[in-house]
Coordinates of C-alpha atoms in Angstrom, one line a residue:
M1 CA 38.3 -3.7 -57.5
P2 CA 36.1 -5.1 -60.3
V3 CA 36.7 -1.8 -62.3
R4 CA 39.1 -2.5 -65.1
G5 CA 39.6 0.1 -67.8
E6 CA 41.9 2.6 -69.4
A7 CA 45.0 3.4 -67.4
G8 CA 45.8 6.8 -66.2
A9 CA 48.0 9.3 -68.0
G10 CA 51.3 8.0 -66.5
P11 CA 53.8 10.2 -64.4
D12 CA 53.0 13.8 -64.7
A13 CA 54.2 17.0 -62.9
H14 CA 50.8 17.5 -61.3
A15 CA 49.9 20.8 -59.7
H16 CA 49.2 19.4 -56.4
T17 CA 49.6 21.6 -53.4
G18 CA 52.3 19.2 -52.1
A19 CA 53.9 16.4 -54.2
P20 CA 53.4 12.9 -53.0
G21 CA 56.1 11.5 -50.7
T22 CA 57.0 8.1 -49.5
G23 CA 54.8 7.7 -46.4
P24 CA 51.3 8.7 -45.2
E25 CA 52.5 11.9 -43.6
A26 CA 54.4 12.8 -46.8
A27 CA 51.5 11.8 -49.0
G28 CA 51.4 15.4 -49.9
P29 CA 47.6 16.1 -50.2
E30 CA 48.3 19.0 -48.0
A31 CA 45.0 19.4 -49.5
A32 CA 44.5 23.0 -50.0
G33 CA 42.0 22.4 -52.6
P34 CA 41.0 24.8 -55.2
E35 CA 38.5 26.1 -52.6
T36 CA 41.3 27.5 -50.4
A37 CA 44.4 27.9 -52.6
G38 CA 45.1 31.0 -54.8
P39 CA 44.1 31.3 -58.4
A40 CA 45.4 28.4 -60.2
P41 CA 47.3 28.8 -63.6
R42 CA 45.2 27.8 -66.6
A43 CA 46.0 24.2 -67.4
T44 CA 44.4 20.9 -68.6
D45 CA 43.4 18.0 -66.7
P46 CA 46.4 15.4 -66.6
A47 CA 44.2 12.8 -68.2
P48 CA 40.7 12.6 -69.5
A49 CA 38.2 12.3 -66.7
A50 CA 36.8 9.0 -68.2
G51 CA 40.3 7.5 -67.8
T52 CA 41.1 8.9 -64.4
V53 CA 37.5 8.1 -62.9
L54 CA 36.7 4.6 -64.1
H55 CA 33.1 3.4 -63.9
T56 CA 31.3 0.0 -64.3
L57 CA 28.0 -1.3 -63.3
D58 CA 28.3 -4.9 -62.0
G59 CA 25.3 -6.7 -60.5
G60 CA 23.4 -3.6 -59.7
V61 CA 26.4 -1.9 -58.1
S62 CA 28.0 1.2 -59.6
W63 CA 31.7 1.1 -59.1
I64 CA 33.4 4.5 -59.2
T65 CA 37.3 4.3 -59.1
L66 CA 39.7 7.2 -58.9
N67 CA 42.6 6.2 -61.2
R68 CA 45.5 8.6 -60.9
P69 CA 47.7 6.3 -58.7
E70 CA 50.8 8.3 -59.7
A71 CA 49.2 11.4 -57.9
M72 CA 47.9 9.5 -55.0
N73 CA 44.5 10.1 -56.5
A74 CA 44.5 13.7 -55.8
V75 CA 41.2 14.8 -57.3
T76 CA 41.0 17.3 -60.1
W77 CA 38.1 19.7 -61.2
D78 CA 37.2 17.4 -64.0
Q79 CA 37.3 14.2 -61.9
R80 CA 35.1 15.9 -59.2
E81 CA 32.6 16.8 -61.7
R82 CA 32.5 13.3 -63.2
I83 CA 32.0 11.8 -59.7
I84 CA 29.2 14.1 -59.1
A85 CA 27.6 13.2 -62.3
L86 CA 28.0 9.5 -61.7
L87 CA 26.4 9.8 -58.2
A88 CA 23.4 11.8 -59.7
E89 CA 23.0 9.0 -62.5
A90 CA 23.1 6.3 -59.8
S91 CA 20.2 8.0 -58.0
A92 CA 18.2 8.2 -61.2
D93 CA 18.9 4.8 -62.5
P94 CA 16.7 1.9 -61.2
A95 CA 19.3 -0.5 -62.4
V96 CA 21.8 0.9 -59.8
R97 CA 21.0 -0.5 -56.3
A98 CA 24.3 0.6 -54.6
V99 CA 27.5 2.5 -55.2
V100 CA 31.2 1.7 -54.2
L101 CA 33.7 4.5 -54.3
T102 CA 37.3 3.4 -54.3
A103 CA 40.7 4.0 -55.9
T104 CA 43.8 2.4 -57.5
G105 CA 47.3 2.4 -56.1
R106 CA 48.4 3.3 -52.6
G107 CA 46.2 6.4 -52.1
F108 CA 42.3 6.7 -51.8
C109 CA 42.4 10.4 -52.4
A110 CA 45.2 12.7 -51.4
G111 CA 43.3 15.9 -51.5
A112 CA 42.5 18.3 -54.2
D113 CA 44.8 18.7 -57.3
L114 CA 44.7 22.1 -58.9
R115 CA 45.9 21.1 -62.4
G116 CA 42.3 20.7 -63.8
T117 CA 40.9 23.7 -62.1
P118 CA 39.8 26.4 -64.7
A119 CA 41.7 29.5 -64.2
P120 CA 39.9 32.7 -63.2
D121 CA 39.7 35.4 -65.8
R122 CA 40.0 38.3 -63.3
E123 CA 41.7 39.1 -60.0
R124 CA 40.1 37.3 -57.0
V125 CA 37.7 39.5 -55.0
P126 CA 35.9 38.9 -51.6
G127 CA 33.3 36.3 -52.1
D128 CA 35.2 34.3 -54.7
V129 CA 36.5 31.7 -52.3
A130 CA 33.4 31.1 -50.5
R131 CA 31.6 30.6 -53.8
T132 CA 34.1 28.3 -55.1
I133 CA 33.8 26.2 -51.9
R134 CA 29.9 26.0 -52.2
L135 CA 30.2 25.0 -55.9
G136 CA 33.2 22.8 -55.5
A137 CA 34.2 20.7 -52.4
Q138 CA 30.8 21.1 -50.9
R139 CA 29.0 20.0 -54.0
L140 CA 31.1 16.8 -54.1
I141 CA 30.3 15.9 -50.4
A142 CA 26.8 16.8 -50.8
A143 CA 26.5 14.5 -53.9
V144 CA 27.5 11.6 -51.7
L145 CA 25.2 12.5 -48.8
D146 CA 22.3 13.1 -51.2
C147 CA 22.8 10.0 -53.4
E148 CA 19.6 8.0 -53.3
K149 CA 21.6 4.7 -53.2
P150 CA 23.7 3.5 -50.4
V151 CA 27.3 4.5 -50.9
I152 CA 30.4 2.4 -49.7
A153 CA 33.8 3.8 -49.4
A154 CA 36.5 1.2 -49.9
V155 CA 39.5 3.1 -48.7
N156 CA 42.6 1.4 -50.2
G157 CA 45.3 3.9 -48.9
T158 CA 45.9 7.4 -47.7
A159 CA 42.7 9.7 -47.5
A160 CA 43.7 13.1 -46.6
G161 CA 41.9 16.5 -46.5
I162 CA 39.0 16.4 -48.9
G163 CA 39.8 12.7 -49.6
A164 CA 39.2 12.0 -45.9
H165 CA 35.9 13.8 -46.0
L166 CA 34.8 12.0 -49.1
A167 CA 35.2 8.8 -47.4
F168 CA 33.5 9.9 -44.1
A169 CA 30.5 11.2 -46.2
C170 CA 29.8 7.7 -47.4
D171 CA 27.2 5.5 -45.7
L172 CA 29.6 2.8 -44.8
V173 CA 33.4 2.9 -44.7
L174 CA 35.6 -0.1 -45.3
A175 CA 39.4 0.4 -45.0
A176 CA 42.5 -1.6 -45.8
D177 CA 44.7 -1.9 -42.7
T178 CA 47.4 0.1 -44.4
A179 CA 45.0 3.1 -44.9
T180 CA 45.4 6.4 -43.2
F181 CA 43.2 9.4 -42.6
I182 CA 44.6 12.9 -42.3
E183 CA 42.9 16.2 -41.5
V184 CA 45.7 17.8 -43.2
F185 CA 44.4 21.4 -43.4
V186 CA 46.1 22.7 -40.3
R187 CA 49.6 21.8 -41.6
R188 CA 49.0 24.5 -44.2
G189 CA 47.3 27.0 -41.9
L190 CA 43.9 26.3 -43.5
V191 CA 40.3 25.9 -42.2
P192 CA 39.0 22.5 -43.1
D193 CA 36.6 22.5 -46.0
G194 CA 34.5 20.0 -47.8
G195 CA 32.1 19.6 -44.9
G196 CA 34.6 18.3 -42.5
A197 CA 33.4 20.3 -39.5
Y198 CA 29.9 19.1 -40.3
L199 CA 30.6 15.5 -40.8
L200 CA 33.3 14.7 -37.9
P201 CA 31.5 16.0 -34.9
R202 CA 28.5 13.8 -36.0
L203 CA 30.7 10.8 -36.3
V204 CA 33.0 11.2 -33.3
G205 CA 31.9 14.2 -31.3
P206 CA 33.4 17.6 -31.0
Q207 CA 36.4 16.8 -28.8
R208 CA 37.9 14.0 -31.0
T209 CA 37.1 16.3 -34.1
K210 CA 39.2 19.2 -32.6
E211 CA 42.0 16.8 -31.8
L212 CA 42.1 15.6 -35.3
M213 CA 41.8 18.9 -37.0
F214 CA 44.1 20.9 -34.5
F215 CA 47.0 18.6 -34.8
G216 CA 46.6 17.0 -38.3
D217 CA 48.1 13.7 -37.2
A218 CA 47.7 10.8 -39.3
L219 CA 45.1 8.3 -38.0
T220 CA 45.4 4.7 -38.8
A221 CA 42.8 2.5 -40.2
A222 CA 42.6 0.6 -36.8
D223 CA 42.4 3.8 -34.9
A224 CA 39.7 5.1 -37.3
E225 CA 37.7 2.0 -36.7
R226 CA 38.0 2.4 -32.9
L227 CA 36.8 6.0 -33.1
G228 CA 33.7 5.0 -35.3
L229 CA 35.0 6.6 -38.5
V230 CA 35.5 3.2 -40.3
N231 CA 32.9 0.2 -40.2
R232 CA 35.5 -2.5 -40.9
T233 CA 39.2 -2.7 -41.3
V234 CA 40.7 -5.6 -43.2
P235 CA 43.9 -6.8 -44.7
A236 CA 44.5 -5.0 -48.0
G237 CA 44.2 -8.1 -50.1
E238 CA 40.7 -8.6 -48.6
L239 CA 39.2 -5.1 -49.2
E240 CA 37.8 -5.8 -52.6
A241 CA 36.0 -9.0 -51.6
L242 CA 34.5 -7.3 -48.6
A243 CA 33.4 -4.3 -50.6
K244 CA 31.7 -6.7 -53.1
E245 CA 30.1 -8.6 -50.4
W246 CA 28.5 -5.6 -48.7
A247 CA 27.6 -3.8 -51.9
G248 CA 25.9 -7.1 -53.2
R249 CA 23.8 -7.3 -50.0
L250 CA 22.7 -3.7 -50.4
A251 CA 22.0 -4.3 -54.1
A252 CA 19.6 -7.2 -53.1
G253 CA 17.9 -5.0 -50.5
P254 CA 14.8 -2.8 -50.6
T255 CA 16.4 0.2 -52.4
R256 CA 13.8 2.8 -51.8
A257 CA 13.5 1.9 -48.2
L258 CA 17.3 2.2 -47.9
A259 CA 17.2 5.6 -49.5
L260 CA 14.6 6.8 -47.1
T261 CA 16.5 5.4 -44.2
K262 CA 19.7 7.1 -45.3
Q263 CA 17.7 10.4 -45.5
L264 CA 16.3 10.0 -42.0
V265 CA 19.6 9.1 -40.4
N266 CA 21.6 11.9 -42.2
S267 CA 19.1 14.5 -41.0
S268 CA 18.6 13.2 -37.6
L269 CA 20.9 15.4 -35.7
D270 CA 20.0 18.6 -37.6
G271 CA 16.4 19.1 -36.1
D272 CA 14.4 18.4 -33.0
R273 CA 12.5 15.4 -32.0
A274 CA 9.1 16.6 -33.5
T275 CA 10.8 17.2 -36.9
A276 CA 12.5 13.9 -36.8
F277 CA 9.3 12.0 -35.8
A278 CA 7.4 13.8 -38.7
A279 CA 10.0 12.9 -41.1
E280 CA 10.0 9.3 -40.0
A281 CA 6.2 9.0 -40.4
A282 CA 6.4 10.6 -43.8
A283 CA 9.1 8.4 -44.9
Q284 CA 7.1 5.3 -43.8
E285 CA 4.0 6.6 -45.7
I286 CA 6.1 7.0 -48.8
N287 CA 7.8 3.7 -48.5
M288 CA 4.5 1.7 -48.0
T289 CA 3.6 2.6 -51.6
T290 CA 6.6 0.7 -53.1
R291 CA 6.6 -2.8 -54.5
D292 CA 9.4 -3.9 -52.2
A293 CA 7.5 -2.9 -49.0
N294 CA 4.6 -5.0 -50.3
E295 CA 6.9 -7.9 -51.1
G296 CA 8.4 -7.6 -47.7
V297 CA 5.1 -7.9 -45.9
T298 CA 3.8 -10.6 -48.3
S299 CA 7.0 -12.7 -47.9
F300 CA 6.6 -12.5 -44.1
V301 CA 3.0 -13.7 -44.2
E302 CA 4.0 -16.5 -46.7
R303 CA 7.1 -17.4 -44.7
R304 CA 9.5 -17.1 -47.5
P305 CA 12.7 -15.0 -48.2
P306 CA 11.6 -11.7 -49.9
T307 CA 12.8 -10.9 -53.4
Y308 CA 13.3 -7.2 -53.8
E309 CA 13.3 -5.3 -57.1
G310 CA 14.6 -1.9 -55.9
R311 CA 11.1 -0.4 -56.8

């Protein structure tokens, strides 16, 4: 990907809930993220978040790259907070027109890594786990869903547990043909978190969701595309080029119209028809005040290609 920057911290004895193995099934996310695992020991992030979450702005596209390949990009507390902050910045920055979320190495995100999780200062009591989920994994997924710019996942390798949900929350999902998706929670006797039981039924229906979550089998990129979880599967060497192409097209589009469209589609299955129609009318009303909407209409009348500014 076009993100080049400081390398990760090198091999470390990361406090992952299962060390990476040699194949997709052994990729170790076993992603009992900090939301469901017991209290973590006090420790520091294996590398500064700025080095393990790389960021560049290129042609209106914000590239966010997980960069802990030695840990299959299992995400730490600090990394999660940086991703959330970068997505919030993308929403607020008119210079950002699209976002690509990707990773280095052979893993996209192998779940949650506990190394960077702040240690509790007391014994866990009822309510702590639910609160941690709300403030942790659910905030991360919500940050993607609520980002006001279209977000593309360029899945370069294994996406497991919260890593899979991070990809599925994106607006468009591109995957290398070597990538795999694993609803790994059942392998550790856990309930899926990070919005999985919200996202998957809306993407593939309840029966397919139960199959994936009940068995925890690795899903190939080709099968994920067939089910509708992935938009395109390409050879690994072509993933970057396709992500650049799609992100470039989005960055040249009517940004506010895309944001409103994203909002309408994401909420469409949560309400009734009257609510959806009212939201659609309100979105159209808001959008017609933008420069890009006026440019789109004017360019049609003048029979020329539109030039959108993202405003």
